[in-house]
Tab-separated table of C-alpha atoms in Angstrom:
chain	number	residue	atom	x	y	z
A	277	MET	CA	73.733	114.726	67.651
A	278	ALA	CA	74.826	116.416	70.844
A	279	LEU	CA	75.119	114.148	73.853
A	280	THR	CA	72.775	114.684	76.737
A	281	VAL	CA	73.993	114.787	80.321
A	282	ASN	CA	72.618	111.271	80.725
A	283	ASP	CA	74.604	110.064	77.695
A	284	VAL	CA	77.805	111.506	79.140
A	285	ASP	CA	77.034	109.969	82.520
A	286	ARG	CA	76.562	106.568	80.892
A	287	PHE	CA	79.981	106.833	79.319
A	288	GLU	CA	81.662	108.058	82.498
A	289	ALA	CA	80.173	105.133	84.400
A	290	SER	CA	81.993	102.840	81.965
A	291	ARG	CA	85.280	104.775	81.919
A	292	PRO	CA	87.045	102.871	84.766
A	293	ARG	CA	86.286	99.514	83.139
A	294	LEU	CA	87.306	100.770	79.701
A	295	GLU	CA	90.596	102.155	81.022
A	296	ALA	CA	91.353	98.874	82.796
A	297	ILE	CA	90.688	96.891	79.607
A	298	ALA	CA	92.775	99.256	77.495
A	299	TYR	CA	95.700	99.172	79.925
A	300	ARG	CA	95.842	95.377	79.879
A	301	LEU	CA	95.587	95.349	76.100
A	302	LEU	CA	98.235	98.006	75.483
A	303	GLY	CA	100.557	97.817	78.482
A	304	SER	CA	100.606	101.603	78.451
A	305	ALA	CA	98.644	103.881	80.744
A	306	SER	CA	99.017	106.907	78.465
A	307	GLU	CA	97.927	104.965	75.366
A	308	ALA	CA	95.027	103.495	77.342
A	309	GLU	CA	93.849	106.985	78.269
A	310	ASP	CA	94.064	108.030	74.617
A	311	ALA	CA	92.097	104.971	73.474
A	312	VAL	CA	89.336	105.657	75.982
A	313	GLN	CA	89.158	109.293	74.907
A	314	GLU	CA	88.869	108.229	71.262
A	315	THR	CA	86.073	105.847	72.306
A	316	PHE	CA	84.276	108.794	73.859
A	317	LEU	CA	84.588	110.736	70.602
A	318	ARG	CA	83.060	107.769	68.761
A	319	TRP	CA	80.272	107.694	71.346
A	320	GLN	CA	79.751	111.410	70.866
A	321	ALA	CA	79.389	110.944	67.100
A	322	ALA	CA	77.071	107.926	67.317
A	323	ASP	CA	73.285	107.825	67.398
A	324	VAL	CA	73.357	106.664	70.996
A	325	ASP	CA	69.575	106.362	71.232
A	326	ARG	CA	69.845	103.380	68.925
A	327	VAL	CA	72.531	101.671	71.023
A	328	GLU	CA	70.724	98.920	72.900
A	329	VAL	CA	73.561	97.899	75.240
A	330	PRO	CA	76.002	100.789	75.745
A	331	GLU	CA	78.542	98.665	77.659
A	332	ALA	CA	78.829	96.166	74.816
A	333	TRP	CA	79.024	98.924	72.185
A	334	LEU	CA	81.726	100.815	74.059
A	335	THR	CA	83.731	97.659	74.722
A	336	ARG	CA	83.620	96.693	71.054
A	337	VAL	CA	84.756	100.132	69.891
A	338	LEU	CA	87.516	100.333	72.496
A	339	THR	CA	88.802	96.819	71.846
A	340	ASN	CA	89.038	97.375	68.115
A	341	LEU	CA	90.821	100.685	68.636
A	342	CYS	CA	93.311	98.872	70.859
A	343	LEU	CA	93.773	96.095	68.295
A	344	ASN	CA	94.682	98.708	65.696
A	345	GLN	CA	97.021	100.342	68.193
A	346	LEU	CA	98.708	97.017	68.984
A	347	THR	CA	99.405	96.390	65.324
A	348	SER	CA	101.133	99.753	64.895
A	349	ALA	CA	102.816	99.480	68.299
A	350	ARG	CA	104.649	96.335	67.227
A	351	ALA	CA	106.272	98.231	64.386
A	352	ARG	CA	107.253	101.096	66.715
A	353	ARG	CA	108.758	98.742	69.273
A	354	GLU	CA	111.059	97.289	66.667
A	355	THR	CA	112.822	100.666	66.631
A	356	TYR	CA	112.469	101.301	70.388
A	357	VAL	CA	115.781	102.111	72.059
A	358	GLY	CA	116.678	99.278	74.427
A	359	GLN	CA	114.239	97.013	76.241
A	360	TRP	CA	110.522	97.791	76.110
A	361	LEU	CA	108.602	97.328	79.364
A	362	PRO	CA	104.985	98.176	80.257
A	363	GLU	CA	104.109	101.206	82.348
A	364	PRO	CA	103.831	100.238	86.021
A	365	LEU	CA	100.787	101.215	88.054
A	366	LEU	CA	101.028	101.784	91.799
A	367	ALA	CA	98.722	100.200	94.368
A	368	GLY	CA	95.207	101.630	94.371
A	369	ASP	CA	95.290	102.959	90.816
A	370	PRO	CA	91.783	102.417	89.380
A	371	MET	CA	93.298	101.490	86.013
A	372	LEU	CA	94.408	98.207	87.590
A	373	GLY	CA	90.769	97.175	87.324
A	374	PRO	CA	89.010	94.295	89.067
A	375	ALA	CA	91.028	92.296	91.604
A	376	ASP	CA	88.402	90.017	93.113
A	377	THR	CA	89.839	86.762	91.768
A	378	ALA	CA	93.338	85.342	91.456
A	379	GLU	CA	92.913	85.376	87.669
A	380	GLN	CA	92.059	89.065	87.646
A	381	ARG	CA	95.027	89.951	89.847
A	382	GLU	CA	97.330	87.771	87.762
A	383	SER	CA	96.184	89.346	84.501
A	384	VAL	CA	97.543	92.755	85.477
A	385	SER	CA	100.769	91.607	87.133
A	386	TYR	CA	103.875	93.070	85.575
A	387	ALA	CA	105.185	89.626	84.673
A	388	VAL	CA	101.994	88.709	82.799
A	389	LEU	CA	101.881	92.059	80.989
A	390	VAL	CA	105.365	91.262	79.701
A	391	LEU	CA	104.218	87.797	78.614
A	392	LEU	CA	101.182	89.268	76.843
A	393	GLU	CA	103.580	91.086	74.526
A	394	ARG	CA	104.337	87.700	72.953
A	395	LEU	CA	100.716	87.117	71.951
A	396	SER	CA	99.074	88.206	68.737
A	397	PRO	CA	96.664	91.151	69.111
A	398	ALA	CA	93.650	88.792	68.807
A	399	GLU	CA	95.055	86.400	71.416
A	400	ARG	CA	95.724	89.270	73.776
A	401	ALA	CA	92.212	90.673	73.363
A	402	VAL	CA	90.492	87.336	73.937
A	403	TYR	CA	92.695	86.548	76.934
A	404	VAL	CA	92.106	89.922	78.593
A	405	LEU	CA	88.349	89.999	78.037
A	406	ARG	CA	87.882	86.438	79.240
A	407	GLU	CA	90.449	86.100	82.032
A	408	ALA	CA	90.324	89.571	83.548
A	409	PHE	CA	86.741	90.660	82.850
A	410	GLU	CA	84.932	87.316	82.591
A	411	TYR	CA	83.224	88.099	79.297
A	412	PRO	CA	81.487	84.995	77.889
A	413	HIS	CA	82.889	83.734	74.602
A	414	ARG	CA	79.638	84.621	72.886
A	415	GLU	CA	80.158	88.308	73.693
A	416	ILE	CA	83.871	88.191	72.865
A	417	ALA	CA	83.011	86.690	69.492
A	418	GLY	CA	80.629	89.573	68.836
A	419	ILE	CA	83.214	92.161	69.877
A	420	LEU	CA	85.934	90.730	67.634
A	421	GLY	CA	83.743	89.574	64.752
A	422	ILE	CA	84.710	85.911	65.081
A	423	SER	CA	82.831	82.715	65.909
A	424	GLU	CA	82.307	81.573	69.481
A	425	ALA	CA	84.322	78.425	68.768
A	426	ALA	CA	87.190	80.523	67.443
A	427	SER	CA	87.127	82.647	70.592
A	428	GLN	CA	87.398	79.525	72.741
A	429	GLN	CA	90.295	78.171	70.692
A	430	ILE	CA	92.162	81.481	70.774
A	431	PHE	CA	91.681	81.731	74.541
A	432	HIS	CA	93.043	78.254	75.238
A	433	ARG	CA	96.032	78.955	73.007
A	434	ALA	CA	96.720	82.299	74.674
A	435	LYS	CA	96.349	80.868	78.170
A	436	LYS	CA	98.815	78.104	77.335
A	437	HIS	CA	101.360	80.681	76.157
A	438	VAL	CA	100.940	82.739	79.334
A	439	ALA	CA	101.092	79.639	81.550
A	440	ARG	CA	104.566	78.905	80.193
A	441	GLY	CA	105.758	81.922	82.118
A	442	ARG	CA	107.030	81.660	85.656
A	443	ALA	CA	104.586	80.771	88.421
A	444	ARG	CA	103.782	83.848	90.476
A	445	THR	CA	103.290	84.016	94.230
A	446	GLU	CA	100.388	86.069	95.629
A	447	ILE	CA	101.847	88.791	97.850
A	448	ASP	CA	100.033	91.012	100.356
A	449	GLU	CA	101.360	94.430	101.340
A	450	ALA	CA	103.028	93.204	104.543
A	451	ALA	CA	104.822	90.395	102.711
A	452	ALA	CA	105.820	92.774	99.920
A	453	ARG	CA	107.370	95.113	102.476
A	454	ARG	CA	109.350	92.252	104.062
A	455	ILE	CA	110.667	91.153	100.661
A	456	VAL	CA	111.727	94.691	99.769
A	457	ASP	CA	113.369	95.153	103.183
A	458	GLU	CA	115.347	91.924	102.742
A	459	PHE	CA	116.389	92.899	99.252
A	460	LEU	CA	117.492	96.415	100.194
A	461	ALA	CA	119.474	95.099	103.170
A	462	ALA	CA	121.268	92.688	100.863
A	463	ALA	CA	121.740	95.215	98.046
A	464	THR	CA	123.303	97.798	100.361
A	465	SER	CA	125.468	95.315	102.279
A	466	GLY	CA	128.295	95.717	99.773
A	467	ARG	CA	128.454	91.948	99.298
A	468	THR	CA	127.130	89.746	96.508
A	469	GLU	CA	126.334	86.530	98.401
A	470	PRO	CA	123.383	87.876	100.453
A	471	LEU	CA	121.765	88.935	97.173
A	472	VAL	CA	122.447	85.629	95.444
A	473	ARG	CA	120.618	83.805	98.237
A	474	LEU	CA	117.459	85.836	97.565
A	475	LEU	CA	117.370	85.062	93.829
A	476	THR	CA	116.413	82.118	91.675
A	477	GLN	CA	119.272	80.595	89.712
A	478	ASP	CA	117.829	81.882	86.426
A	479	ALA	CA	116.954	85.353	87.716
A	480	VAL	CA	116.971	88.241	85.239
A	481	SER	CA	117.196	92.021	85.468
A	482	ILE	CA	115.801	94.279	82.743
A	483	GLY	CA	115.636	98.061	82.475
A	484	ASP	CA	113.648	100.390	80.221
A	485	GLY	CA	115.088	103.852	79.718
A	486	GLY	CA	113.575	104.460	76.297
A	487	GLY	CA	116.782	106.096	75.142
A	488	LYS	CA	116.135	108.982	77.532
A	489	VAL	CA	117.709	107.532	80.675
A	490	PRO	CA	120.698	105.166	80.650
A	491	ALA	CA	119.570	101.542	80.892
A	492	ARG	CA	121.403	98.421	79.755
A	493	ALA	CA	120.015	97.244	76.412
A	494	LYS	CA	120.632	93.576	77.212
A	495	ALA	CA	119.199	91.865	80.275
A	496	PHE	CA	121.420	90.528	83.028
A	497	GLU	CA	120.836	86.799	83.380
A	498	GLY	CA	121.668	84.388	86.187
A	499	ALA	CA	121.680	84.903	89.946
A	500	ARG	CA	125.309	85.974	90.236
A	501	ALA	CA	125.203	88.403	87.311
A	502	VAL	CA	121.999	89.984	88.610
A	503	ALA	CA	123.319	90.162	92.178
A	504	THR	CA	126.521	91.830	91.004
A	505	PHE	CA	124.533	94.386	89.018
A	506	MET	CA	122.184	95.139	91.927
A	507	ARG	CA	125.078	95.541	94.334
A	508	GLY	CA	126.614	98.060	91.942
A	509	LEU	CA	123.301	99.816	91.379
A	510	PHE	CA	122.973	100.654	95.075
A	511	LYS	CA	126.631	101.582	95.550
A	512	PRO	CA	126.907	105.332	96.224
A	513	SER	CA	128.728	107.509	93.702
A	514	LYS	CA	128.885	111.164	92.707
A	515	ALA	CA	128.326	110.228	89.055
A	516	LYS	CA	125.001	108.566	89.860
A	517	ARG	CA	123.829	111.498	91.944
A	518	ALA	CA	124.758	113.888	89.154
A	519	LEU	CA	122.920	111.738	86.614
A	520	VAL	CA	119.591	111.713	88.486
A	521	GLY	CA	119.871	115.152	90.088
A	522	GLY	CA	120.426	114.132	93.686
A	523	SER	CA	120.365	111.270	96.136
A	524	PRO	CA	117.141	109.274	95.520
A	525	GLU	CA	114.805	108.524	98.386
A	526	VAL	CA	113.806	104.857	98.289
A	527	TYR	CA	110.314	103.647	99.222
A	528	ALA	CA	108.642	100.235	99.364
A	529	THR	CA	105.264	99.784	97.721
A	530	THR	CA	103.441	97.477	95.320
A	531	ALA	CA	103.083	97.956	91.577
A	532	ASN	CA	100.687	95.825	89.556
A	533	GLY	CA	100.207	93.716	92.670
A	534	ASP	CA	103.906	92.880	93.055
A	535	PRO	CA	106.547	94.173	95.486
A	536	ALA	CA	108.168	97.297	94.113
A	537	ILE	CA	110.770	99.890	94.981
A	538	VAL	CA	110.169	103.521	94.077
A	539	ALA	CA	113.053	105.972	93.726
A	540	VAL	CA	112.173	109.642	94.235
A	541	VAL	CA	114.251	112.802	93.732
A	542	ASP	CA	112.808	116.150	94.848
A	543	GLY	CA	109.323	114.654	95.060
A	544	ARG	CA	109.397	113.182	91.572
A	545	VAL	CA	109.497	109.458	90.830
A	546	ILE	CA	112.502	108.649	88.659
A	547	GLY	CA	112.213	104.869	88.679
A	548	VAL	CA	110.000	101.948	89.670
A	549	LEU	CA	111.743	98.605	90.228
A	550	CYS	CA	109.226	95.742	90.095
A	551	LEU	CA	110.135	92.424	91.706
A	552	GLU	CA	108.749	89.147	90.385
A	553	VAL	CA	108.556	86.758	93.324
A	554	THR	CA	108.210	82.979	93.062
A	555	PRO	CA	108.314	80.253	95.733
A	556	GLU	CA	112.001	79.755	94.858
A	557	GLY	CA	112.951	83.414	95.287
A	558	ILE	CA	113.064	86.655	93.325
A	559	ALA	CA	112.976	85.649	89.660
A	560	ALA	CA	113.078	89.016	87.915
A	561	PHE	CA	113.718	92.713	88.388
A	562	ARG	CA	112.054	94.999	85.855
A	563	ASN	CA	113.128	98.614	86.214
A	564	GLN	CA	111.069	101.324	84.549
A	565	VAL	CA	113.048	104.562	84.326
A	566	ASN	CA	111.715	106.016	81.056
A	567	PRO	CA	110.215	109.346	82.225
A	568	ASP	CA	107.475	109.135	79.586
A	569	LYS	CA	106.230	105.945	81.244
A	570	LEU	CA	106.225	107.389	84.747
A	571	GLU	CA	103.800	110.274	84.234
A	572	ARG	CA	100.757	108.497	85.694
A	573	VAL	CA	102.875	107.070	88.516
A	574	ASN	CA	104.006	110.588	89.364
A	575	ARG	CA	100.451	111.929	89.397
A	576	ARG	CA	99.394	109.215	91.814
A	577	TRP	CA	102.542	109.523	93.925
A	578	ALA	CA	101.995	113.243	94.409
A	579	ALA	CA	98.431	112.648	95.607
A	580	VAL	CA	99.290	110.212	98.421
A	581	ASP	CA	101.405	110.537	101.579
A	582	HIS	CA	104.071	107.811	101.612
A	583	GLY	CA	105.749	108.560	104.920
A	584	ALA	CA	109.487	108.490	105.445
A	585	PRO	CA	111.735	106.780	102.888
A	586	LEU	CA	113.439	103.494	103.763
A	587	LEU	CA	116.817	104.899	102.791
A	588	ASN	CA	118.660	107.347	100.562
A	589	ALA	CA	120.407	105.615	97.685
A	590	PHE	CA	123.693	106.615	96.018
């Protein structure tokens, strides 16, 4: 049956929520878009007049598509070149989804998205639907084809796993800018000690180049090792400029609710460095430089005026 305009409108009204769910489940904006499009095709093929609650039907279809995707994604990531990191999303991106509660904001933070990779697909689905979208366990059970009691048990197990990660500090835009300013001042000072003072003792730095852009396969660990790497990263050199096609303009912003640094060459984002901030200091740097994972970031970046850069790196 062909969809009516009203049927299409009903789907489009659900699209932002579906994309936000899919992004949290997959950690990939491009894969989330694909999953939502496949959900639309399923909607198009269904007898929608017999669907009593479209939101529930669409959520069930989408979630199960994402569960299948997660299963195959695990196999692909075993052969991924270097570290695998989620796609970052810049401030204001509708795919970030609801941000009314601390739990909702936490669920889409870059640090939590990394932690979610450790969960089983079922644990990830239950955690996302419950924590980020406040679905009751009765509805989650119906979506996943499990009992309500099982949904509750899976959620508590998943939440415990996520809670083992580092405590995150809520950061507003002004605070994020101050943190980035302090970091950049230290990173460009040419000295290691100012950087060490900003970091936790067990700080880490991870990069994802996907085999397309040079990125260290093994994480740097420990405040001094990370500080030494960051000092070198911001040290000017002709080789670096040749590698990225120029001298990057550096901007401060937020990505997934956390302070972030965006590097831009000729108007195109070439890297997003996400900072994980705790009460003790900066605990992690996660640098996304894989161009395939920056496509949505670039679309959003091109649509918004960001003012003058903080500095020109390299």
